[in-house]
Coordinates of C-alpha atoms in Angstrom, one line a residue:
M1 CA 2.2 2.2 -15.7
V2 CA -0.2 -0.4 -13.7
Q3 CA -3.4 -1.1 -15.8
S4 CA -6.6 0.9 -14.7
L5 CA -10.0 -1.4 -13.3
Q6 CA -12.2 -0.1 -15.2
E7 CA -10.2 -0.4 -18.4
L8 CA -10.0 -4.1 -18.6
N9 CA -13.1 -5.7 -21.0
V10 CA -13.8 -8.8 -17.5
H11 CA -17.9 -9.1 -19.4
E12 CA -18.7 -12.9 -18.7
R13 CA -14.8 -13.9 -18.7
R14 CA -13.6 -15.8 -16.1
V15 CA -11.1 -13.7 -13.8
F16 CA -8.1 -14.2 -11.2
L17 CA -8.9 -12.1 -8.7
R18 CA -6.2 -11.9 -6.2
V19 CA -7.1 -11.1 -2.4
D20 CA -5.5 -10.7 0.9
F21 CA -8.6 -13.0 2.9
N22 CA -5.6 -14.0 5.7
C23 CA -8.6 -13.4 8.3
P24 CA -7.9 -14.7 12.6
I25 CA -10.6 -17.5 12.6
K26 CA -11.7 -19.4 16.0
D27 CA -14.3 -22.7 16.2
G28 CA -14.2 -22.2 12.9
R29 CA -15.9 -18.8 12.4
V30 CA -14.2 -15.4 10.8
T31 CA -13.3 -13.2 14.1
D32 CA -13.0 -10.3 12.1
D33 CA -13.4 -9.6 8.4
T34 CA -11.8 -6.2 8.2
R35 CA -9.9 -7.8 4.9
I36 CA -13.4 -9.5 3.1
R37 CA -14.8 -6.0 3.7
A38 CA -11.4 -4.7 2.8
A39 CA -12.1 -6.9 -0.7
L40 CA -15.9 -5.8 -1.7
P41 CA -16.3 -3.3 -3.5
T42 CA -13.7 -4.6 -6.1
I43 CA -15.8 -7.8 -5.7
E44 CA -18.9 -5.9 -6.8
Y45 CA -17.8 -4.1 -9.6
L46 CA -16.9 -7.6 -11.4
R47 CA -20.2 -9.3 -10.3
E48 CA -21.6 -5.5 -12.0
Q49 CA -19.1 -6.8 -14.8
K50 CA -21.3 -10.1 -15.0
A51 CA -17.6 -11.3 -14.7
R52 CA -17.2 -15.2 -13.4
L53 CA -15.3 -15.0 -10.7
I54 CA -12.6 -16.6 -9.3
L55 CA -11.1 -15.9 -5.8
A56 CA -7.8 -17.3 -4.7
S57 CA -6.0 -16.2 -1.2
H58 CA -3.8 -17.4 1.9
L59 CA -4.3 -17.7 5.2
G60 CA -1.8 -18.5 7.7
R61 CA 1.3 -20.8 7.3
P62 CA 0.4 -24.1 6.0
K63 CA 3.1 -26.6 6.1
G64 CA 3.3 -26.5 2.3
N65 CA 2.4 -29.9 1.5
G66 CA -1.3 -30.4 1.6
F67 CA -4.3 -30.1 3.7
E68 CA -4.4 -28.7 6.9
E69 CA -8.3 -28.8 8.0
K70 CA -7.4 -25.1 10.7
Y71 CA -5.9 -23.2 7.4
S72 CA -8.9 -23.5 5.4
L73 CA -10.8 -20.5 3.2
V74 CA -14.4 -22.2 4.2
P75 CA -14.8 -20.3 7.3
V76 CA -13.7 -17.1 5.2
G77 CA -16.3 -18.2 2.1
E78 CA -18.9 -18.8 4.4
R79 CA -18.2 -15.6 6.0
L80 CA -17.7 -13.5 2.9
A81 CA -21.3 -15.3 1.1
E82 CA -23.4 -13.6 4.2
L83 CA -21.4 -10.3 3.4
L84 CA -23.1 -10.7 0.0
G85 CA -26.2 -11.1 0.8
G86 CA -26.0 -15.0 0.2
V87 CA -24.3 -15.3 -3.6
D88 CA -23.5 -18.9 -4.1
I89 CA -19.8 -19.2 -3.5
V90 CA -18.2 -22.3 -4.8
L91 CA -15.7 -24.6 -2.8
P92 CA -13.8 -26.3 -3.6
E93 CA -11.2 -28.8 -2.5
D94 CA -8.2 -27.7 -3.9
C95 CA -7.2 -24.8 -5.7
V96 CA -5.4 -26.6 -8.4
G97 CA -6.3 -29.8 -10.4
D98 CA -8.3 -31.1 -13.1
G99 CA -11.3 -31.4 -11.5
V100 CA -10.9 -27.4 -10.3
R101 CA -9.8 -25.9 -13.4
K102 CA -13.0 -27.9 -15.1
L103 CA -14.4 -26.4 -11.8
C104 CA -14.0 -22.7 -13.0
H105 CA -14.4 -23.0 -16.7
E106 CA -17.8 -24.0 -16.5
L107 CA -19.0 -21.4 -13.6
H108 CA -22.0 -19.7 -14.8
V109 CA -22.2 -16.0 -14.7
G110 CA -23.4 -14.7 -10.4
Q111 CA -21.6 -17.8 -8.9
I112 CA -18.1 -17.3 -6.9
V113 CA -15.1 -20.1 -7.2
L114 CA -12.8 -19.2 -3.4
L115 CA -10.2 -21.2 -4.7
E116 CA -8.5 -23.4 -1.6
N117 CA -5.9 -21.7 1.0
L118 CA -2.7 -21.4 -1.7
R119 CA -0.3 -22.2 0.7
F120 CA -1.1 -25.0 0.7
H121 CA 1.8 -26.4 -1.9
A122 CA 4.5 -24.7 -1.2
E123 CA 4.9 -24.2 -4.5
E124 CA 3.2 -21.0 -3.8
E125 CA 5.5 -19.5 -1.7
A126 CA 8.5 -20.4 -3.5
N127 CA 6.6 -19.0 -6.3
D128 CA 7.0 -22.0 -9.1
D129 CA 6.2 -21.3 -11.9
G130 CA 4.6 -24.9 -13.0
F131 CA 2.5 -24.2 -10.2
A132 CA 1.9 -19.9 -11.6
Q133 CA 0.5 -21.6 -15.6
E134 CA -1.8 -24.3 -13.1
L135 CA -3.8 -21.1 -11.6
A136 CA -3.5 -19.5 -14.7
A137 CA -5.1 -21.4 -16.6
H138 CA -8.2 -20.7 -14.5
A139 CA -8.6 -17.8 -16.2
E140 CA -8.7 -15.2 -18.9
V141 CA -7.8 -12.4 -17.1
Y142 CA -5.7 -11.6 -13.6
V143 CA -7.0 -8.6 -11.2
N144 CA -4.8 -8.3 -7.9
D145 CA -6.5 -6.7 -4.8
A146 CA -4.1 -7.9 -2.0
F147 CA -1.9 -5.1 -1.7
G148 CA -0.8 -7.3 1.9
A149 CA 1.0 -9.5 0.5
A150 CA 2.1 -7.7 -2.5
H151 CA 5.5 -7.1 -0.8
R152 CA 5.3 -11.3 -1.7
A153 CA 6.8 -13.1 -4.5
H154 CA 5.0 -15.3 -5.1
A155 CA 3.8 -17.4 -7.5
S156 CA -0.1 -15.4 -6.9
V157 CA 0.9 -12.4 -7.1
V158 CA 3.2 -12.4 -9.5
G159 CA 3.6 -15.6 -11.5
V160 CA -0.2 -15.4 -12.3
P161 CA 0.2 -11.8 -14.2
K162 CA 2.9 -13.8 -16.2
H163 CA 0.7 -15.9 -18.0
L164 CA -1.8 -13.2 -17.6
P165 CA -1.0 -10.4 -20.0
E166 CA -5.1 -8.8 -19.5
H167 CA -3.9 -7.9 -16.0
A168 CA -4.8 -4.8 -13.6
A169 CA -5.0 -3.5 -9.9
G170 CA -7.9 -3.3 -8.0
L171 CA -9.9 -0.9 -6.4
L172 CA -8.2 -1.6 -3.0
M173 CA -5.0 -2.1 -3.9
R174 CA -4.9 1.5 -6.5
R175 CA -6.1 3.0 -3.4
E176 CA -4.1 2.1 -0.9
V177 CA -0.6 2.9 -3.8
E178 CA -2.3 5.8 -4.4
T179 CA -2.5 7.2 -1.0
L180 CA 0.9 5.8 0.6
G181 CA 2.4 7.4 -2.6
K182 CA 1.2 10.5 -1.8
L183 CA 2.4 10.5 2.1
L184 CA 5.9 10.1 0.1
T185 CA 5.8 12.5 -2.5
A186 CA 3.4 15.5 -1.8
P187 CA 1.8 15.2 1.6
A188 CA 0.3 18.3 2.6
R189 CA 2.2 19.7 5.9
P190 CA 2.7 20.1 8.8
F191 CA 3.1 16.2 8.5
I192 CA 4.0 14.0 11.3
A193 CA 4.6 10.5 11.8
V194 CA 3.5 8.3 15.0
L195 CA 5.7 5.0 14.8
G196 CA 5.5 2.6 18.1
G197 CA 5.6 -1.2 18.8
A198 CA 7.9 -3.5 20.0
K199 CA 10.6 -3.4 17.4
I200 CA 13.1 -1.9 16.4
G201 CA 14.6 -3.7 13.6
D202 CA 11.0 -3.1 11.8
K203 CA 11.1 0.4 11.8
L204 CA 14.8 1.6 11.3
D205 CA 14.8 1.9 6.7
L206 CA 10.9 3.3 7.3
I207 CA 13.0 6.1 10.3
E208 CA 15.4 6.5 7.9
N209 CA 13.3 6.8 4.2
L210 CA 10.8 10.1 6.3
L211 CA 13.2 11.8 6.7
G212 CA 13.0 14.7 4.9
K213 CA 9.8 14.1 4.1
V214 CA 8.3 14.0 7.4
D215 CA 8.4 17.4 9.5
V216 CA 8.0 15.1 13.5
I217 CA 8.1 11.9 13.6
L218 CA 6.5 10.4 17.7
I219 CA 7.8 7.8 19.2
G220 CA 6.8 5.5 21.5
G221 CA 6.1 1.7 22.1
G222 CA 9.3 -1.1 22.9
M223 CA 11.5 0.3 20.7
A224 CA 11.6 3.8 22.7
Y225 CA 13.5 2.7 25.4
T226 CA 16.3 1.6 21.9
F227 CA 16.4 5.7 21.1
L228 CA 16.0 6.9 24.5
K229 CA 19.1 4.5 25.8
A230 CA 20.9 6.3 22.8
R231 CA 20.4 9.4 24.0
G232 CA 22.1 8.3 27.6
I233 CA 19.4 8.2 29.2
A234 CA 18.9 5.6 31.7
V235 CA 16.1 2.1 30.6
G236 CA 15.6 0.5 33.7
T237 CA 14.3 -3.2 32.2
S238 CA 12.4 -1.7 29.7
L239 CA 13.3 -3.5 26.0
V240 CA 16.2 -3.0 24.2
D241 CA 17.6 -3.7 20.9
E242 CA 21.8 -3.8 21.8
S243 CA 22.7 -4.1 18.8
K244 CA 20.1 -1.4 17.6
V245 CA 22.2 1.6 19.4
Y246 CA 24.1 2.8 17.7
T247 CA 22.3 2.7 14.9
A248 CA 19.5 4.4 16.7
S249 CA 22.2 7.3 17.6
K250 CA 22.7 7.8 14.1
L251 CA 19.4 8.3 13.4
L252 CA 18.9 11.0 16.0
A253 CA 21.8 12.3 14.3
R254 CA 20.6 12.6 11.1
A255 CA 17.2 13.7 12.0
S256 CA 18.6 16.8 13.4
E257 CA 20.4 17.7 10.6
V258 CA 18.0 17.6 8.1
G259 CA 15.8 19.0 10.6
V260 CA 12.8 16.8 11.8
R261 CA 12.4 16.5 14.5
I262 CA 12.2 13.3 17.0
V263 CA 9.8 13.6 20.0
L264 CA 10.3 10.9 22.1
P265 CA 9.2 9.6 25.2
V266 CA 9.4 12.1 28.8
D267 CA 7.8 10.2 31.4
H268 CA 6.0 6.8 30.8
V269 CA 4.2 3.9 32.4
M270 CA 5.8 1.2 34.2
A271 CA 6.0 -1.3 36.5
E272 CA 8.0 -4.8 37.0
S273 CA 6.2 -6.7 33.9
P274 CA 3.2 -6.3 31.3
Q275 CA 1.5 -8.8 34.1
S276 CA 1.3 -6.5 36.4
T277 CA -1.9 -4.7 38.2
T278 CA -0.2 -1.6 39.9
P279 CA 1.4 0.8 37.5
R280 CA 3.1 4.0 38.8
P281 CA 4.4 6.8 36.9
S282 CA 8.5 7.8 36.2
G283 CA 7.5 11.1 36.7
D284 CA 10.6 12.5 34.2
D285 CA 12.7 10.3 31.2
A286 CA 14.4 7.8 33.0
I287 CA 13.6 4.8 34.3
P288 CA 15.2 3.3 37.3
A289 CA 16.3 -0.2 37.8
G290 CA 14.1 -3.2 38.3
L291 CA 11.1 -1.1 36.2
M292 CA 10.5 -1.1 32.6
G293 CA 8.3 1.4 30.5
L294 CA 5.1 0.0 29.8
D295 CA 3.0 2.7 28.2
I296 CA 3.6 6.8 27.1
G297 CA 2.8 8.9 30.3
P298 CA 0.8 12.0 31.1
A299 CA 3.4 14.6 30.2
T300 CA 4.2 12.2 26.6
V301 CA -0.1 12.0 26.2
A302 CA -0.3 15.6 26.1
A303 CA 3.2 16.5 24.1
F304 CA 2.1 13.6 21.4
C305 CA -1.6 14.9 21.1
S306 CA -0.7 18.1 21.2
A307 CA 1.5 17.8 17.9
L308 CA -1.4 16.3 16.7
T309 CA -4.0 18.1 16.4
R310 CA -1.6 21.0 14.6
A311 CA -0.5 18.1 11.7
R312 CA -2.0 18.0 7.5
T313 CA -0.5 14.8 7.6
I314 CA -0.6 11.9 9.7
F315 CA 0.7 8.2 9.0
W316 CA 0.5 5.8 12.8
N317 CA 2.4 2.8 12.2
G318 CA 2.5 0.7 16.3
P319 CA 0.9 0.9 19.0
L320 CA 2.8 3.4 21.6
G321 CA 2.9 0.8 24.9
C322 CA 1.1 -2.2 25.4
F323 CA -2.3 -1.6 24.9
E324 CA -3.7 -5.3 25.2
Q325 CA -3.0 -4.6 29.4
A326 CA -5.5 -2.5 30.5
P327 CA -3.0 -0.7 33.3
F328 CA -0.9 0.3 29.9
A329 CA -3.1 0.8 27.2
A330 CA -3.8 4.5 27.9
G331 CA -1.6 6.5 25.6
T332 CA -2.5 4.0 22.9
K333 CA -6.0 5.0 23.0
A334 CA -5.2 8.8 23.4
V335 CA -3.3 8.7 20.5
A336 CA -6.4 6.9 18.4
D337 CA -8.5 9.5 19.7
A338 CA -6.1 12.0 18.7
V339 CA -5.4 11.3 14.6
A340 CA -9.3 10.4 15.0
A341 CA -10.3 14.0 15.4
S342 CA -7.4 15.3 13.5
R343 CA -9.0 17.7 10.4
G344 CA -6.1 16.5 8.6
T345 CA -5.5 13.7 6.1
T346 CA -4.8 10.7 8.8
V347 CA -3.0 7.1 6.9
V348 CA -2.9 4.1 10.1
G349 CA -1.2 0.7 9.1
G350 CA -0.9 -2.5 11.1
G351 CA -2.8 -4.7 12.6
D352 CA -2.3 -3.7 16.2
S353 CA -3.0 0.0 15.4
I354 CA -6.2 -0.3 14.0
A355 CA -6.9 -2.5 16.9
A356 CA -6.5 0.3 19.0
L357 CA -8.4 2.7 16.8
Q358 CA -11.4 -0.4 16.8
Q359 CA -11.0 -0.6 20.2
A360 CA -11.7 2.8 20.5
G361 CA -14.7 2.9 18.7
V362 CA -13.3 6.2 15.9
A363 CA -11.6 4.0 13.0
D364 CA -14.3 4.6 10.4
K365 CA -13.7 9.0 11.2
V366 CA -9.4 7.7 10.2
T367 CA -9.0 8.9 5.7
H368 CA -7.2 5.3 5.5
L369 CA -6.9 2.2 6.9
S370 CA -3.9 0.1 5.2
T371 CA -4.9 -3.2 6.1
G372 CA -1.1 -3.9 4.1
G373 CA 0.8 -4.8 7.0
G374 CA 3.9 -6.0 6.1
A375 CA 3.7 -4.1 2.9
S376 CA 2.5 -0.4 3.5
M377 CA 5.9 -0.5 5.6
E378 CA 8.2 -1.4 2.5
F379 CA 6.4 0.6 0.4
L380 CA 6.8 3.5 2.7
E381 CA 11.0 2.7 2.7
G382 CA 10.9 2.9 -0.9
K383 CA 11.2 -0.3 -2.1
L384 CA 9.4 -1.6 -5.0
L385 CA 6.6 -3.6 -4.0
P386 CA 6.8 -7.5 -6.4
G387 CA 3.4 -7.5 -6.6
V388 CA 2.5 -3.7 -7.9
E389 CA 5.5 -3.9 -10.3
A390 CA 4.7 -7.2 -11.5
L391 CA 0.7 -5.1 -12.7
A392 CA 3.1 -2.9 -14.7

C-alpha cells in the first residue's frame, strides 16, 4: 500500500521531492508550464507543513556526461519562482557533490533547492545505487510526484526511496494512480476509449488490455489505416505498419468475441501529403491510390461525437489526424469539443491530445489531464510501474 503524503511527518525536515519538470524551453524560457503547475499542490502543501524542499527532475535527453546548457533547469526554476509568487529558489550547478549536499543540509524553511538536471549523470538512467545514495544523502524523507517518470526504473525514481524508508506519493502521483485505476476497475458505463496517433505499435497492448473493460473503442489517426487494411479496405499511401496488419486483424476478431465494438473511420480527409493545402473528402472508407488519409472525415466525426455524447466514462489518447496542420485539424478539434462537453468522467492522456484540448480552449472542462504520457499508457496496459512499486 502506497503511503499518502499526509501521513508523513515533514515538519522542518529535508524532503527530496521528485517532480517531472520536463518542459519545453525556447530562448531560455519555459514555453509550456503545465507540468510545473501540476506539481504546485504538492509543493505548496509541503511548504505549508514547513518542510525544507529539495526538488529533483530530469529535462530532455542530455548525453549524460556533464552539464549541457540547453538542458539546464535554470529556466524551470525561474518559472517556478514566478508561479510561487517570488519564493527563493536556490539553483546549484549540479545535483550531487559535497557542495550540493552542504547546501541542502543548510537549507532554511521557506527556501527551495532545485537540483540541476539529473540526467547530466548517466548513473541516473542506469539506476546506479551509488548515485541514488548520493541523492538520498541530501534529505530525510522522499516524496515522488513525478508520475510522468514512474515507468522508468531510474535512480531518482526507484533507487532513492530504498535509502529513504520514509516515503510517500505526492498529491499528483496519487491522483493519477487513483483516477487511472478506476478506469480499469470501476468505470461508469458506457465506457468509451478514443485512440489515435501515428504509431499503432504504441497502442496494441493498450487495446488488448482494454478489451472487456470498455464498451466501445473509437480509432482514428495514422494507426487507423493499419486496422482498415486488416479489414481489406483500400488505404492508398496512408501510414500503415505492415508488420502489424495481422495483429490488428486478430484484435478486431477478439473484440467481436468479447462484445467490444471497435469503430473505424468511414470517411477521410485526404491529400497527397501532410504538407498539402488542398485537402479533399473521400466520401467513403476507401482511399484511392496516390492519396493518404490525414484526418477523419465529417461522417466519422459525426459518428464519433454521437457515441461520445452517450458515454459516462471517456479515455482519450492520441490525435485523430495531422492536427498540427490546419487543413487536417477538424477531426481532432471536434473530438476535443465532444470530450469536453461530456457530463461523464473524462480522462485525457498524451501531449498531443492535451495540446488539442488547449488549442480548443476546453482543457479546463476535462475531469483529469494525465501528465504521464508513456506512464499512463503502461498503467492502462496493466503493467506495474517501477516508480509506484518503489513507494509500496
